[in-house]
Structures are given as structure tokens and as C-alpha cells.
Amino acid sequence: MFASVIIPAAGFGERMGATIGKQFLLLNEKPILVHTLERFQSCADIQEIIVATQRSSFPIIEEFKKKYSLSKLKAPVEGGERRQDSIANALKVVDADAEIISVHDAVRPFVHLREITQSIETAKYFGASIVAVRAKDTMKQASTDGRVERTLNRASLWNVQTPQSFQRKILVDAYDFAFRNDIVATDDSYLAEQIGILPIIVEGSYENIKITTPDDLLLAELLAKRFIP
Ligand code: CTP
Ligand code: MG
């Protein structure tokens, strides 16, 4: 079976507030994006890796490919204004043989091989899968002015991560539908839900953080010291 992964890496990292995109910040002397790419390079279930990034970053992606022997890495594609646009651009160049397409944030370097494999296997049989972890905190629903409306049942709540994997047609149709109907989301599975596909959850790990703000970077430095893929 042929599986491709799309890695959106075209963000500016505004919440991180660094001088460069957070995907290029170093962790153990290696860019965060390279850690992420190495996870997929070493996963036997992945045949092709497509990175969407700003055009000015194309040369550095080519350099990563050589320096870190990332043989599965294809030529980068240009990112778009929103994460969704970046992924849509990458979708256009996915190999014709790909049956499963996974999407994984460039800034989640602590993904385990088991999560990638189970995500792909689950999508193969059920159409769509998301890696997620059980909510740890009690969750409240509130109005925009901060008044609590109700307490949600934590047992049924999950924090959603990536990878998210899809049978090829499902992801393509979901993106087509989103663009035709002006649906915007930072979560790919939400777009699949809009065409009636309900993803299956693969229980993941709390280590698979999305590096978003400076405090995440501190945590990432600790995780990098002990992470076992
Ligand atoms: N991303 C992308 N194209 C965009 C926006 C985001 O490819 N137009 C990517 C980011 O590079 C990141 C992933 O989507 O790997 C998740 O997005 P997020 O954590 O929001 O990253 P940024 O958009 O860079 O950060 P911020 O929202 O703080 O600016
Ligand atoms: Mg963003």
C-alpha cells in the first residue's frame, strides 16, 4: 500500500514570536522540521513526504534532504495564506499511486512510529482517522463574555493532534467541498466531517505536542532529551 504524508510548514509562528518560523528553530542542534521529517522517513508505511512551505525556504528544504538523507522527501510546494491552503497545494502533487494521505504538522516532532502506523491502518479500513488524547482537564462551555453555560462530560472529550489520515478520495472530496462552500478549518478531520465522514480515534501520547508558544519550546527541550520514536 502506498501512503503519502503532507507536512504543512508554511506558517510564520506568530504566537512563538521568534525571528524565524518556529519549524526552523533548533532542538538538540537540529531544526524542529527535520526531527519531524525523520519520524516519517523512518516509518516503513510511508512512501512519500511532501512539505508545503514558503518559496524562500525551498533551498533549505533541498539542503535538509541531502544533509539528513531524506530519500522520501519530494520537491517542496508553495504554502498558502492559511494552513488549509498550504495543504490544498500539496494535495495537487500527491503521487497518483497514493491510497492513503496523512497530514502532520511540521511542529509536532514527538510523534511515535506506532501512531503513524495505526493512523494509516485505521484510515485504510475505516476511511479516516485522527490521533488524539483523552482530555485531562475538566472542560466547560462558556459564552463569549466568559459565563459558564455547562460542564462537559470529560469522559467523551479528546484533544486532537496529528497525524490525521484519510483514504485519498475522502481527503480530496473534503477539500473540494470546503473550498466550494467557504469552510475554513485548522483541522482536516473537521473538513471530512462536513462531507459526512466520521473519523476513528487512534489514542496517542501526551508527548505529541504542537510547539506553538515559547513555553512549548521549553517542554520540547525536555522531551527531546528522552524521546524514543
Ligand atoms: N501552516 C502552514 N501554512 C499556513 C499556516 C500554518 O503550512 N498558512 C502550518 C505551520 O507551519 C504548522 C502547522 O500548519 O506546521 C500548524 O499551524 P500553527 O501551529 O498555527 O503554526 P503557525 O501558523 O506557524 O503559528 P501561528 O498560528 O502562531 O502564527
Ligand atoms: Mg497558525
PDB file of C-alpha atoms and ligand atoms in Angstrom:
ATOM      1  CA  MET A   1       0.000   0.000   0.000  1.00  0.00           C
ATOM      2  CA  PHE A   2       1.215   3.494  -0.879  1.00  0.00           C
ATOM      3  CA  ALA A   3       0.831   6.231   1.753  1.00  0.00           C
ATOM      4  CA  SER A   4       1.888   9.862   1.397  1.00  0.00           C
ATOM      5  CA  VAL A   5       2.255  12.395   4.173  1.00  0.00           C
ATOM      6  CA  ILE A   6       1.714  16.119   3.724  1.00  0.00           C
ATOM      7  CA  ILE A   7       3.620  18.294   6.184  1.00  0.00           C
ATOM      8  CA  PRO A   8       2.300  21.883   6.313  1.00  0.00           C
ATOM      9  CA  ALA A   9       5.318  24.049   7.203  1.00  0.00           C
ATOM     10  CA  ALA A  10       4.414  27.442   5.762  1.00  0.00           C
ATOM     11  CA  GLY A  11       3.355  29.203   8.955  1.00  0.00           C
ATOM     12  CA  PHE A  12       5.015  32.310  10.377  1.00  0.00           C
ATOM     13  CA  GLY A  13       4.798  31.256  14.022  1.00  0.00           C
ATOM     14  CA  GLU A  14       3.233  34.477  15.255  1.00  0.00           C
ATOM     15  CA  ARG A  15       2.408  33.061  18.686  1.00  0.00           C
ATOM     16  CA  MET A  16       6.003  31.887  19.128  1.00  0.00           C
ATOM     17  CA  GLY A  17       7.264  35.363  18.297  1.00  0.00           C
ATOM     18  CA  ALA A  18      10.687  34.206  17.072  1.00  0.00           C
ATOM     19  CA  THR A  19      12.556  35.907  14.223  1.00  0.00           C
ATOM     20  CA  ILE A  20      12.183  32.793  12.035  1.00  0.00           C
ATOM     21  CA  GLY A  21       9.290  30.351  11.533  1.00  0.00           C
ATOM     22  CA  LYS A  22       9.191  28.036  14.599  1.00  0.00           C
ATOM     23  CA  GLN A  23       9.531  24.960  12.337  1.00  0.00           C
ATOM     24  CA  PHE A  24      13.138  26.086  11.694  1.00  0.00           C
ATOM     25  CA  LEU A  25      14.089  26.655  15.358  1.00  0.00           C
ATOM     26  CA  LEU A  26      16.702  24.220  16.679  1.00  0.00           C
ATOM     27  CA  LEU A  27      16.042  21.391  19.103  1.00  0.00           C
ATOM     28  CA  ASN A  28      19.176  19.425  20.018  1.00  0.00           C
ATOM     29  CA  GLU A  29      21.004  21.331  17.258  1.00  0.00           C
ATOM     30  CA  LYS A  30      18.561  20.152  14.593  1.00  0.00           C
ATOM     31  CA  PRO A  31      15.613  22.109  13.131  1.00  0.00           C
ATOM     32  CA  ILE A  32      12.229  21.033  14.513  1.00  0.00           C
ATOM     33  CA  LEU A  33      11.052  20.317  10.956  1.00  0.00           C
ATOM     34  CA  VAL A  34      13.960  17.890  10.447  1.00  0.00           C
ATOM     35  CA  HIS A  35      13.033  15.947  13.598  1.00  0.00           C
ATOM     36  CA  THR A  36       9.501  15.644  12.198  1.00  0.00           C
ATOM     37  CA  LEU A  37      10.701  14.613   8.728  1.00  0.00           C
ATOM     38  CA  GLU A  38      12.957  11.932  10.257  1.00  0.00           C
ATOM     39  CA  ARG A  39       9.958  10.347  12.009  1.00  0.00           C
ATOM     40  CA  PHE A  40       8.229   9.807   8.639  1.00  0.00           C
ATOM     41  CA  GLN A  41      11.406   8.918   6.759  1.00  0.00           C
ATOM     42  CA  SER A  42      11.960   6.037   9.187  1.00  0.00           C
ATOM     43  CA  CYS A  43       8.360   4.792   9.049  1.00  0.00           C
ATOM     44  CA  ALA A  44       8.087   1.819   6.659  1.00  0.00           C
ATOM     45  CA  ASP A  45       4.415   2.602   5.953  1.00  0.00           C
ATOM     46  CA  ILE A  46       5.207   5.991   4.401  1.00  0.00           C
ATOM     47  CA  GLN A  47       6.393   6.145   0.787  1.00  0.00           C
ATOM     48  CA  GLU A  48       6.361   9.884   0.094  1.00  0.00           C
ATOM     49  CA  ILE A  49       6.759  13.099   2.113  1.00  0.00           C
ATOM     50  CA  ILE A  50       5.523  16.446   0.744  1.00  0.00           C
ATOM     51  CA  VAL A  51       6.378  19.679   2.555  1.00  0.00           C
ATOM     52  CA  ALA A  52       4.437  22.894   1.904  1.00  0.00           C
ATOM     53  CA  THR A  53       6.487  25.940   2.781  1.00  0.00           C
ATOM     54  CA  GLN A  54       7.275  29.489   1.739  1.00  0.00           C
ATOM     55  CA  ARG A  55       9.094  29.736  -1.570  1.00  0.00           C
ATOM     56  CA  SER A  56      12.042  31.430   0.137  1.00  0.00           C
ATOM     57  CA  SER A  57      12.512  28.245   2.207  1.00  0.00           C
ATOM     58  CA  PHE A  58      12.719  25.895  -0.801  1.00  0.00           C
ATOM     59  CA  PRO A  59      16.564  25.881  -0.860  1.00  0.00           C
ATOM     60  CA  ILE A  60      16.764  24.925   2.817  1.00  0.00           C
ATOM     61  CA  ILE A  61      14.350  22.024   2.274  1.00  0.00           C
ATOM     62  CA  GLU A  62      16.573  20.736  -0.546  1.00  0.00           C
ATOM     63  CA  GLU A  63      19.542  21.104   1.790  1.00  0.00           C
ATOM     64  CA  PHE A  64      17.768  19.104   4.544  1.00  0.00           C
ATOM     65  CA  LYS A  65      17.042  16.348   2.025  1.00  0.00           C
ATOM     66  CA  LYS A  66      20.748  15.899   1.274  1.00  0.00           C
ATOM     67  CA  LYS A  67      22.165  16.540   4.734  1.00  0.00           C
ATOM     68  CA  TYR A  68      19.776  14.221   6.585  1.00  0.00           C
ATOM     69  CA  SER A  69      19.343  11.605   3.786  1.00  0.00           C
ATOM     70  CA  LEU A  70      15.583  12.136   3.495  1.00  0.00           C
ATOM     71  CA  SER A  71      15.076   9.969   0.415  1.00  0.00           C
ATOM     72  CA  LYS A  72      11.241  10.040   0.650  1.00  0.00           C
ATOM     73  CA  LEU A  73      11.115  13.844   0.592  1.00  0.00           C
ATOM     74  CA  LYS A  74       9.681  15.245  -2.666  1.00  0.00           C
ATOM     75  CA  ALA A  75      10.297  18.742  -4.033  1.00  0.00           C
ATOM     76  CA  PRO A  76       8.575  21.277  -1.749  1.00  0.00           C
ATOM     77  CA  VAL A  77       5.359  23.015  -2.766  1.00  0.00           C
ATOM     78  CA  GLU A  78       4.473  26.593  -2.023  1.00  0.00           C
ATOM     79  CA  GLY A  79       2.401  27.190   1.096  1.00  0.00           C
ATOM     80  CA  GLY A  80      -0.734  29.311   1.112  1.00  0.00           C
ATOM     81  CA  GLU A  81      -2.215  32.008   3.284  1.00  0.00           C
ATOM     82  CA  ARG A  82      -3.889  29.561   5.661  1.00  0.00           C
ATOM     83  CA  ARG A  83      -2.848  26.039   6.748  1.00  0.00           C
ATOM     84  CA  GLN A  84      -5.728  24.733   4.652  1.00  0.00           C
ATOM     85  CA  ASP A  85      -4.362  26.476   1.528  1.00  0.00           C
ATOM     86  CA  SER A  86      -0.915  25.007   2.142  1.00  0.00           C
ATOM     87  CA  ILE A  87      -2.373  21.501   2.315  1.00  0.00           C
ATOM     88  CA  ALA A  88      -4.547  22.092  -0.773  1.00  0.00           C
ATOM     89  CA  ASN A  89      -1.402  22.997  -2.745  1.00  0.00           C
ATOM     90  CA  ALA A  90       0.357  19.853  -1.561  1.00  0.00           C
ATOM     91  CA  LEU A  91      -2.648  17.688  -2.431  1.00  0.00           C
ATOM     92  CA  LYS A  92      -2.171  18.608  -6.105  1.00  0.00           C
ATOM     93  CA  VAL A  93       1.210  16.856  -6.269  1.00  0.00           C
ATOM     94  CA  VAL A  94       0.480  13.694  -4.276  1.00  0.00           C
ATOM     95  CA  ASP A  95       1.659  10.616  -6.186  1.00  0.00           C
ATOM     96  CA  ALA A  96      -1.043   9.013  -8.350  1.00  0.00           C
ATOM     97  CA  ASP A  97      -0.434   5.684  -6.554  1.00  0.00           C
ATOM     98  CA  ALA A  98      -1.181   7.037  -3.081  1.00  0.00           C
ATOM     99  CA  GLU A  99      -4.141   5.269  -1.465  1.00  0.00           C
ATOM    100  CA  ILE A 100      -3.799   6.920   1.942  1.00  0.00           C
ATOM    101  CA  ILE A 101      -2.869  10.550   2.588  1.00  0.00           C
ATOM    102  CA  SER A 102      -1.788  11.591   6.078  1.00  0.00           C
ATOM    103  CA  VAL A 103      -1.401  15.164   7.253  1.00  0.00           C
ATOM    104  CA  HIS A 104       1.017  16.031  10.058  1.00  0.00           C
ATOM    105  CA  ASP A 105       2.021  19.407  11.480  1.00  0.00           C
ATOM    106  CA  ALA A 106       5.677  20.311  10.937  1.00  0.00           C
ATOM    107  CA  VAL A 107       5.840  21.402  14.561  1.00  0.00           C
ATOM    108  CA  ARG A 108       4.915  18.056  16.155  1.00  0.00           C
ATOM    109  CA  PRO A 109       8.318  16.331  16.241  1.00  0.00           C
ATOM    110  CA  PHE A 110       7.405  13.920  19.067  1.00  0.00           C
ATOM    111  CA  VAL A 111       5.136  11.646  17.083  1.00  0.00           C
ATOM    112  CA  HIS A 112       5.724   7.936  17.639  1.00  0.00           C
ATOM    113  CA  LEU A 113       6.044   5.442  14.785  1.00  0.00           C
ATOM    114  CA  ARG A 114       3.169   3.460  16.320  1.00  0.00           C
ATOM    115  CA  GLU A 115       0.884   6.481  15.972  1.00  0.00           C
ATOM    116  CA  ILE A 116       1.773   6.938  12.296  1.00  0.00           C
ATOM    117  CA  THR A 117       1.280   3.251  11.533  1.00  0.00           C
ATOM    118  CA  GLN A 118      -2.014   2.940  13.415  1.00  0.00           C
ATOM    119  CA  SER A 119      -3.278   6.147  11.846  1.00  0.00           C
ATOM    120  CA  ILE A 120      -2.642   4.764   8.349  1.00  0.00           C
ATOM    121  CA  GLU A 121      -4.038   1.292   9.105  1.00  0.00           C
ATOM    122  CA  THR A 122      -7.184   2.751  10.651  1.00  0.00           C
ATOM    123  CA  ALA A 123      -7.801   5.071   7.695  1.00  0.00           C
ATOM    124  CA  LYS A 124      -7.303   2.165   5.319  1.00  0.00           C
ATOM    125  CA  TYR A 125     -10.178   0.208   6.907  1.00  0.00           C
ATOM    126  CA  PHE A 126     -12.457   2.993   8.151  1.00  0.00           C
ATOM    127  CA  GLY A 127     -11.828   5.906   5.766  1.00  0.00           C
ATOM    128  CA  ALA A 128     -10.440   8.489   8.177  1.00  0.00           C
ATOM    129  CA  SER A 129      -8.515   8.530  11.444  1.00  0.00           C
ATOM    130  CA  ILE A 130      -7.230  11.096  13.904  1.00  0.00           C
ATOM    131  CA  VAL A 131      -4.622  10.735  16.619  1.00  0.00           C
ATOM    132  CA  ALA A 132      -5.956  12.202  19.863  1.00  0.00           C
ATOM    133  CA  VAL A 133      -5.508  12.028  23.632  1.00  0.00           C
ATOM    134  CA  ARG A 134      -8.111  11.985  26.379  1.00  0.00           C
ATOM    135  CA  ALA A 135      -8.849  15.429  27.831  1.00  0.00           C
ATOM    136  CA  LYS A 136      -7.071  15.811  31.174  1.00  0.00           C
ATOM    137  CA  ASP A 137      -8.814  18.918  32.458  1.00  0.00           C
ATOM    138  CA  THR A 138     -12.467  19.445  33.180  1.00  0.00           C
ATOM    139  CA  MET A 139     -13.959  21.275  30.203  1.00  0.00           C
ATOM    140  CA  LYS A 140     -16.578  23.992  30.418  1.00  0.00           C
ATOM    141  CA  GLN A 141     -18.624  25.549  27.682  1.00  0.00           C
ATOM    142  CA  ALA A 142     -18.954  29.316  28.107  1.00  0.00           C
ATOM    143  CA  SER A 143     -20.471  32.298  26.342  1.00  0.00           C
ATOM    144  CA  THR A 144     -18.169  34.785  24.611  1.00  0.00           C
ATOM    145  CA  ASP A 145     -18.286  37.036  27.696  1.00  0.00           C
ATOM    146  CA  GLY A 146     -16.982  34.218  29.907  1.00  0.00           C
ATOM    147  CA  ARG A 147     -20.157  32.971  31.598  1.00  0.00           C
ATOM    148  CA  VAL A 148     -20.183  29.221  32.099  1.00  0.00           C
ATOM    149  CA  GLU A 149     -23.104  27.609  30.317  1.00  0.00           C
ATOM    150  CA  ARG A 150     -22.395  23.992  31.197  1.00  0.00           C
ATOM    151  CA  THR A 151     -19.805  21.461  32.210  1.00  0.00           C
ATOM    152  CA  LEU A 152     -18.986  18.925  29.522  1.00  0.00           C
ATOM    153  CA  ASN A 153     -18.576  15.221  30.210  1.00  0.00           C
ATOM    154  CA  ARG A 154     -14.823  14.750  30.210  1.00  0.00           C
ATOM    155  CA  ALA A 155     -15.071  11.030  29.520  1.00  0.00           C
ATOM    156  CA  SER A 156     -16.265  11.817  25.996  1.00  0.00           C
ATOM    157  CA  LEU A 157     -13.738  14.589  25.213  1.00  0.00           C
ATOM    158  CA  TRP A 158     -10.468  14.284  23.333  1.00  0.00           C
ATOM    159  CA  ASN A 159      -7.658  16.684  22.460  1.00  0.00           C
ATOM    160  CA  VAL A 160      -6.981  16.257  18.773  1.00  0.00           C
ATOM    161  CA  GLN A 161      -3.470  16.040  17.338  1.00  0.00           C
ATOM    162  CA  THR A 162      -1.954  14.915  14.053  1.00  0.00           C
ATOM    163  CA  PRO A 163      -1.315  12.715  12.115  1.00  0.00           C
ATOM    164  CA  GLN A 164      -4.755  12.561  10.606  1.00  0.00           C
ATOM    165  CA  SER A 165      -5.080  10.055   7.765  1.00  0.00           C
ATOM    166  CA  PHE A 166      -7.622   9.596   5.024  1.00  0.00           C
ATOM    167  CA  GLN A 167      -8.419   7.431   2.053  1.00  0.00           C
ATOM    168  CA  ARG A 168      -7.341   9.578  -0.835  1.00  0.00           C
ATOM    169  CA  LYS A 169     -10.787  10.323  -2.278  1.00  0.00           C
ATOM    170  CA  ILE A 170     -12.166  11.335   1.109  1.00  0.00           C
ATOM    171  CA  LEU A 171      -9.495  13.985   1.665  1.00  0.00           C
ATOM    172  CA  VAL A 172      -9.707  15.306  -1.900  1.00  0.00           C
ATOM    173  CA  ASP A 173     -13.516  15.487  -1.742  1.00  0.00           C
ATOM    174  CA  ALA A 174     -13.417  17.120   1.703  1.00  0.00           C
ATOM    175  CA  TYR A 175     -11.055  19.840   0.465  1.00  0.00           C
ATOM    176  CA  ASP A 176     -13.115  20.413  -2.693  1.00  0.00           C
ATOM    177  CA  PHE A 177     -16.279  20.723  -0.628  1.00  0.00           C
ATOM    178  CA  ALA A 178     -14.607  23.124   1.821  1.00  0.00           C
ATOM    179  CA  PHE A 179     -13.416  25.433  -0.946  1.00  0.00           C
ATOM    180  CA  ARG A 180     -16.763  25.421  -2.756  1.00  0.00           C
ATOM    181  CA  ASN A 181     -18.602  26.222   0.470  1.00  0.00           C
ATOM    182  CA  ASP A 182     -16.113  28.622   2.110  1.00  0.00           C
ATOM    183  CA  ILE A 183     -15.498  26.314   5.045  1.00  0.00           C
ATOM    184  CA  VAL A 184     -12.288  27.163   6.889  1.00  0.00           C
ATOM    185  CA  ALA A 185     -10.651  24.920   9.476  1.00  0.00           C
ATOM    186  CA  THR A 186      -7.280  24.245  11.057  1.00  0.00           C
ATOM    187  CA  ASP A 187      -8.332  20.611  11.478  1.00  0.00           C
ATOM    188  CA  ASP A 188      -8.510  18.353   8.416  1.00  0.00           C
ATOM    189  CA  SER A 189     -10.893  15.879  10.006  1.00  0.00           C
ATOM    190  CA  TYR A 190     -13.402  18.685  10.508  1.00  0.00           C
ATOM    191  CA  LEU A 191     -13.493  19.082   6.722  1.00  0.00           C
ATOM    192  CA  ALA A 192     -14.088  15.333   6.325  1.00  0.00           C
ATOM    193  CA  GLU A 193     -16.928  15.552   8.859  1.00  0.00           C
ATOM    194  CA  GLN A 194     -18.562  18.172   6.633  1.00  0.00           C
ATOM    195  CA  ILE A 195     -18.933  15.546   3.880  1.00  0.00           C
ATOM    196  CA  GLY A 196     -20.346  13.003   6.305  1.00  0.00           C
ATOM    197  CA  ILE A 197     -17.189  11.059   7.185  1.00  0.00           C
ATOM    198  CA  LEU A 198     -16.682  10.426  10.893  1.00  0.00           C
ATOM    199  CA  PRO A 199     -13.050   9.668  11.734  1.00  0.00           C
ATOM    200  CA  ILE A 200     -11.929   6.925  14.105  1.00  0.00           C
ATOM    201  CA  ILE A 201      -9.716   7.921  17.031  1.00  0.00           C
ATOM    202  CA  VAL A 202      -6.264   6.404  17.454  1.00  0.00           C
ATOM    203  CA  GLU A 203      -5.262   7.015  21.061  1.00  0.00           C
ATOM    204  CA  GLY A 204      -1.942   8.834  21.040  1.00  0.00           C
ATOM    205  CA  SER A 205       0.522  10.180  23.581  1.00  0.00           C
ATOM    206  CA  TYR A 206       0.750  13.431  25.541  1.00  0.00           C
ATOM    207  CA  GLU A 207       4.305  13.809  24.214  1.00  0.00           C
ATOM    208  CA  ASN A 208       2.994  14.632  20.720  1.00  0.00           C
ATOM    209  CA  ILE A 209       2.691  18.348  21.480  1.00  0.00           C
ATOM    210  CA  LYS A 210       2.282  21.066  18.880  1.00  0.00           C
ATOM    211  CA  ILE A 211       5.056  23.566  19.512  1.00  0.00           C
ATOM    212  CA  THR A 212       3.068  26.797  19.487  1.00  0.00           C
ATOM    213  CA  THR A 213       4.214  29.236  22.195  1.00  0.00           C
ATOM    214  CA  PRO A 214       7.567  29.815  23.973  1.00  0.00           C
ATOM    215  CA  ASP A 215       6.544  27.603  26.920  1.00  0.00           C
ATOM    216  CA  ASP A 216       6.055  24.702  24.488  1.00  0.00           C
ATOM    217  CA  LEU A 217       9.655  25.168  23.409  1.00  0.00           C
ATOM    218  CA  LEU A 218      10.862  24.685  26.988  1.00  0.00           C
ATOM    219  CA  LEU A 219       8.837  21.492  27.256  1.00  0.00           C
ATOM    220  CA  ALA A 220      10.124  20.351  23.845  1.00  0.00           C
ATOM    221  CA  GLU A 221      13.714  20.724  25.015  1.00  0.00           C
ATOM    222  CA  LEU A 222      12.982  18.413  27.948  1.00  0.00           C
ATOM    223  CA  LEU A 223      11.106  15.905  25.775  1.00  0.00           C
ATOM    224  CA  ALA A 224      13.899  15.846  23.186  1.00  0.00           C
ATOM    225  CA  LYS A 225      16.307  14.531  25.846  1.00  0.00           C
ATOM    226  CA  ARG A 226      14.303  11.349  26.464  1.00  0.00           C
ATOM    227  CA  PHE A 227      12.115  10.807  23.410  1.00  0.00           C
ATOM    228  CA  ILE A 228      12.053   7.278  21.947  1.00  0.00           C
ATOM    229  CA  PRO A 229      10.391   7.196  18.484  1.00  0.00           C
TER     230      PRO A 229
HETATM  231  N1  CTP B   1       0.910  26.217   8.425  1.00  0.00           N
HETATM  232  C1  CTP B   1       1.032  26.211   7.034  1.00  0.00           C
HETATM  233  N2  CTP B   1       0.533  27.255   6.298  1.00  0.00           N
HETATM  234  C2  CTP B   1      -0.081  28.290   6.899  1.00  0.00           C
HETATM  235  C3  CTP B   1      -0.225  28.308   8.308  1.00  0.00           C
HETATM  236  C4  CTP B   1       0.281  27.256   9.052  1.00  0.00           C
HETATM  237  O1  CTP B   1       1.599  25.272   6.466  1.00  0.00           O
HETATM  238  N3  CTP B   1      -0.523  29.279   6.140  1.00  0.00           N
HETATM  239  C5  CTP B   1       1.495  25.119   9.209  1.00  0.00           C
HETATM  240  C6  CTP B   1       2.510  25.575  10.260  1.00  0.00           C
HETATM  241  O2  CTP B   1       3.785  25.782   9.657  1.00  0.00           O
HETATM  242  C7  CTP B   1       2.480  24.465  11.266  1.00  0.00           C
HETATM  243  C8  CTP B   1       1.057  23.907  11.153  1.00  0.00           C
HETATM  244  O3  CTP B   1       0.496  24.453   9.963  1.00  0.00           O
HETATM  245  O4  CTP B   1       3.389  23.420  10.953  1.00  0.00           O
HETATM  246  C9  CTP B   1       0.217  24.228  12.369  1.00  0.00           C
HETATM  247  O5  CTP B   1      -0.013  25.627  12.431  1.00  0.00           O
HETATM  248  P1  CTP B   1       0.340  26.601  13.644  1.00  0.00           P
HETATM  249  O6  CTP B   1       0.788  25.838  14.839  1.00  0.00           O
HETATM  250  O7  CTP B   1      -0.791  27.556  13.781  1.00  0.00           O
HETATM  251  O8  CTP B   1       1.655  27.344  13.089  1.00  0.00           O
HETATM  252  P2  CTP B   1       1.809  28.866  12.639  1.00  0.00           P
HETATM  253  O9  CTP B   1       0.659  29.246  11.785  1.00  0.00           O
HETATM  254  O10 CTP B   1       3.184  28.995  12.082  1.00  0.00           O
HETATM  255  O11 CTP B   1       1.763  29.636  14.045  1.00  0.00           O
HETATM  256  P3  CTP B   1       0.846  30.904  14.439  1.00  0.00           P
HETATM  257  O12 CTP B   1      -0.586  30.479  14.216  1.00  0.00           O
HETATM  258  O13 CTP B   1       1.190  31.165  15.864  1.00  0.00           O
HETATM  259  O14 CTP B   1       1.266  32.020  13.518  1.00  0.00           O
HETATM  260 MG    MG B   2      -1.376  29.225  12.617  1.00  0.00          MG
END
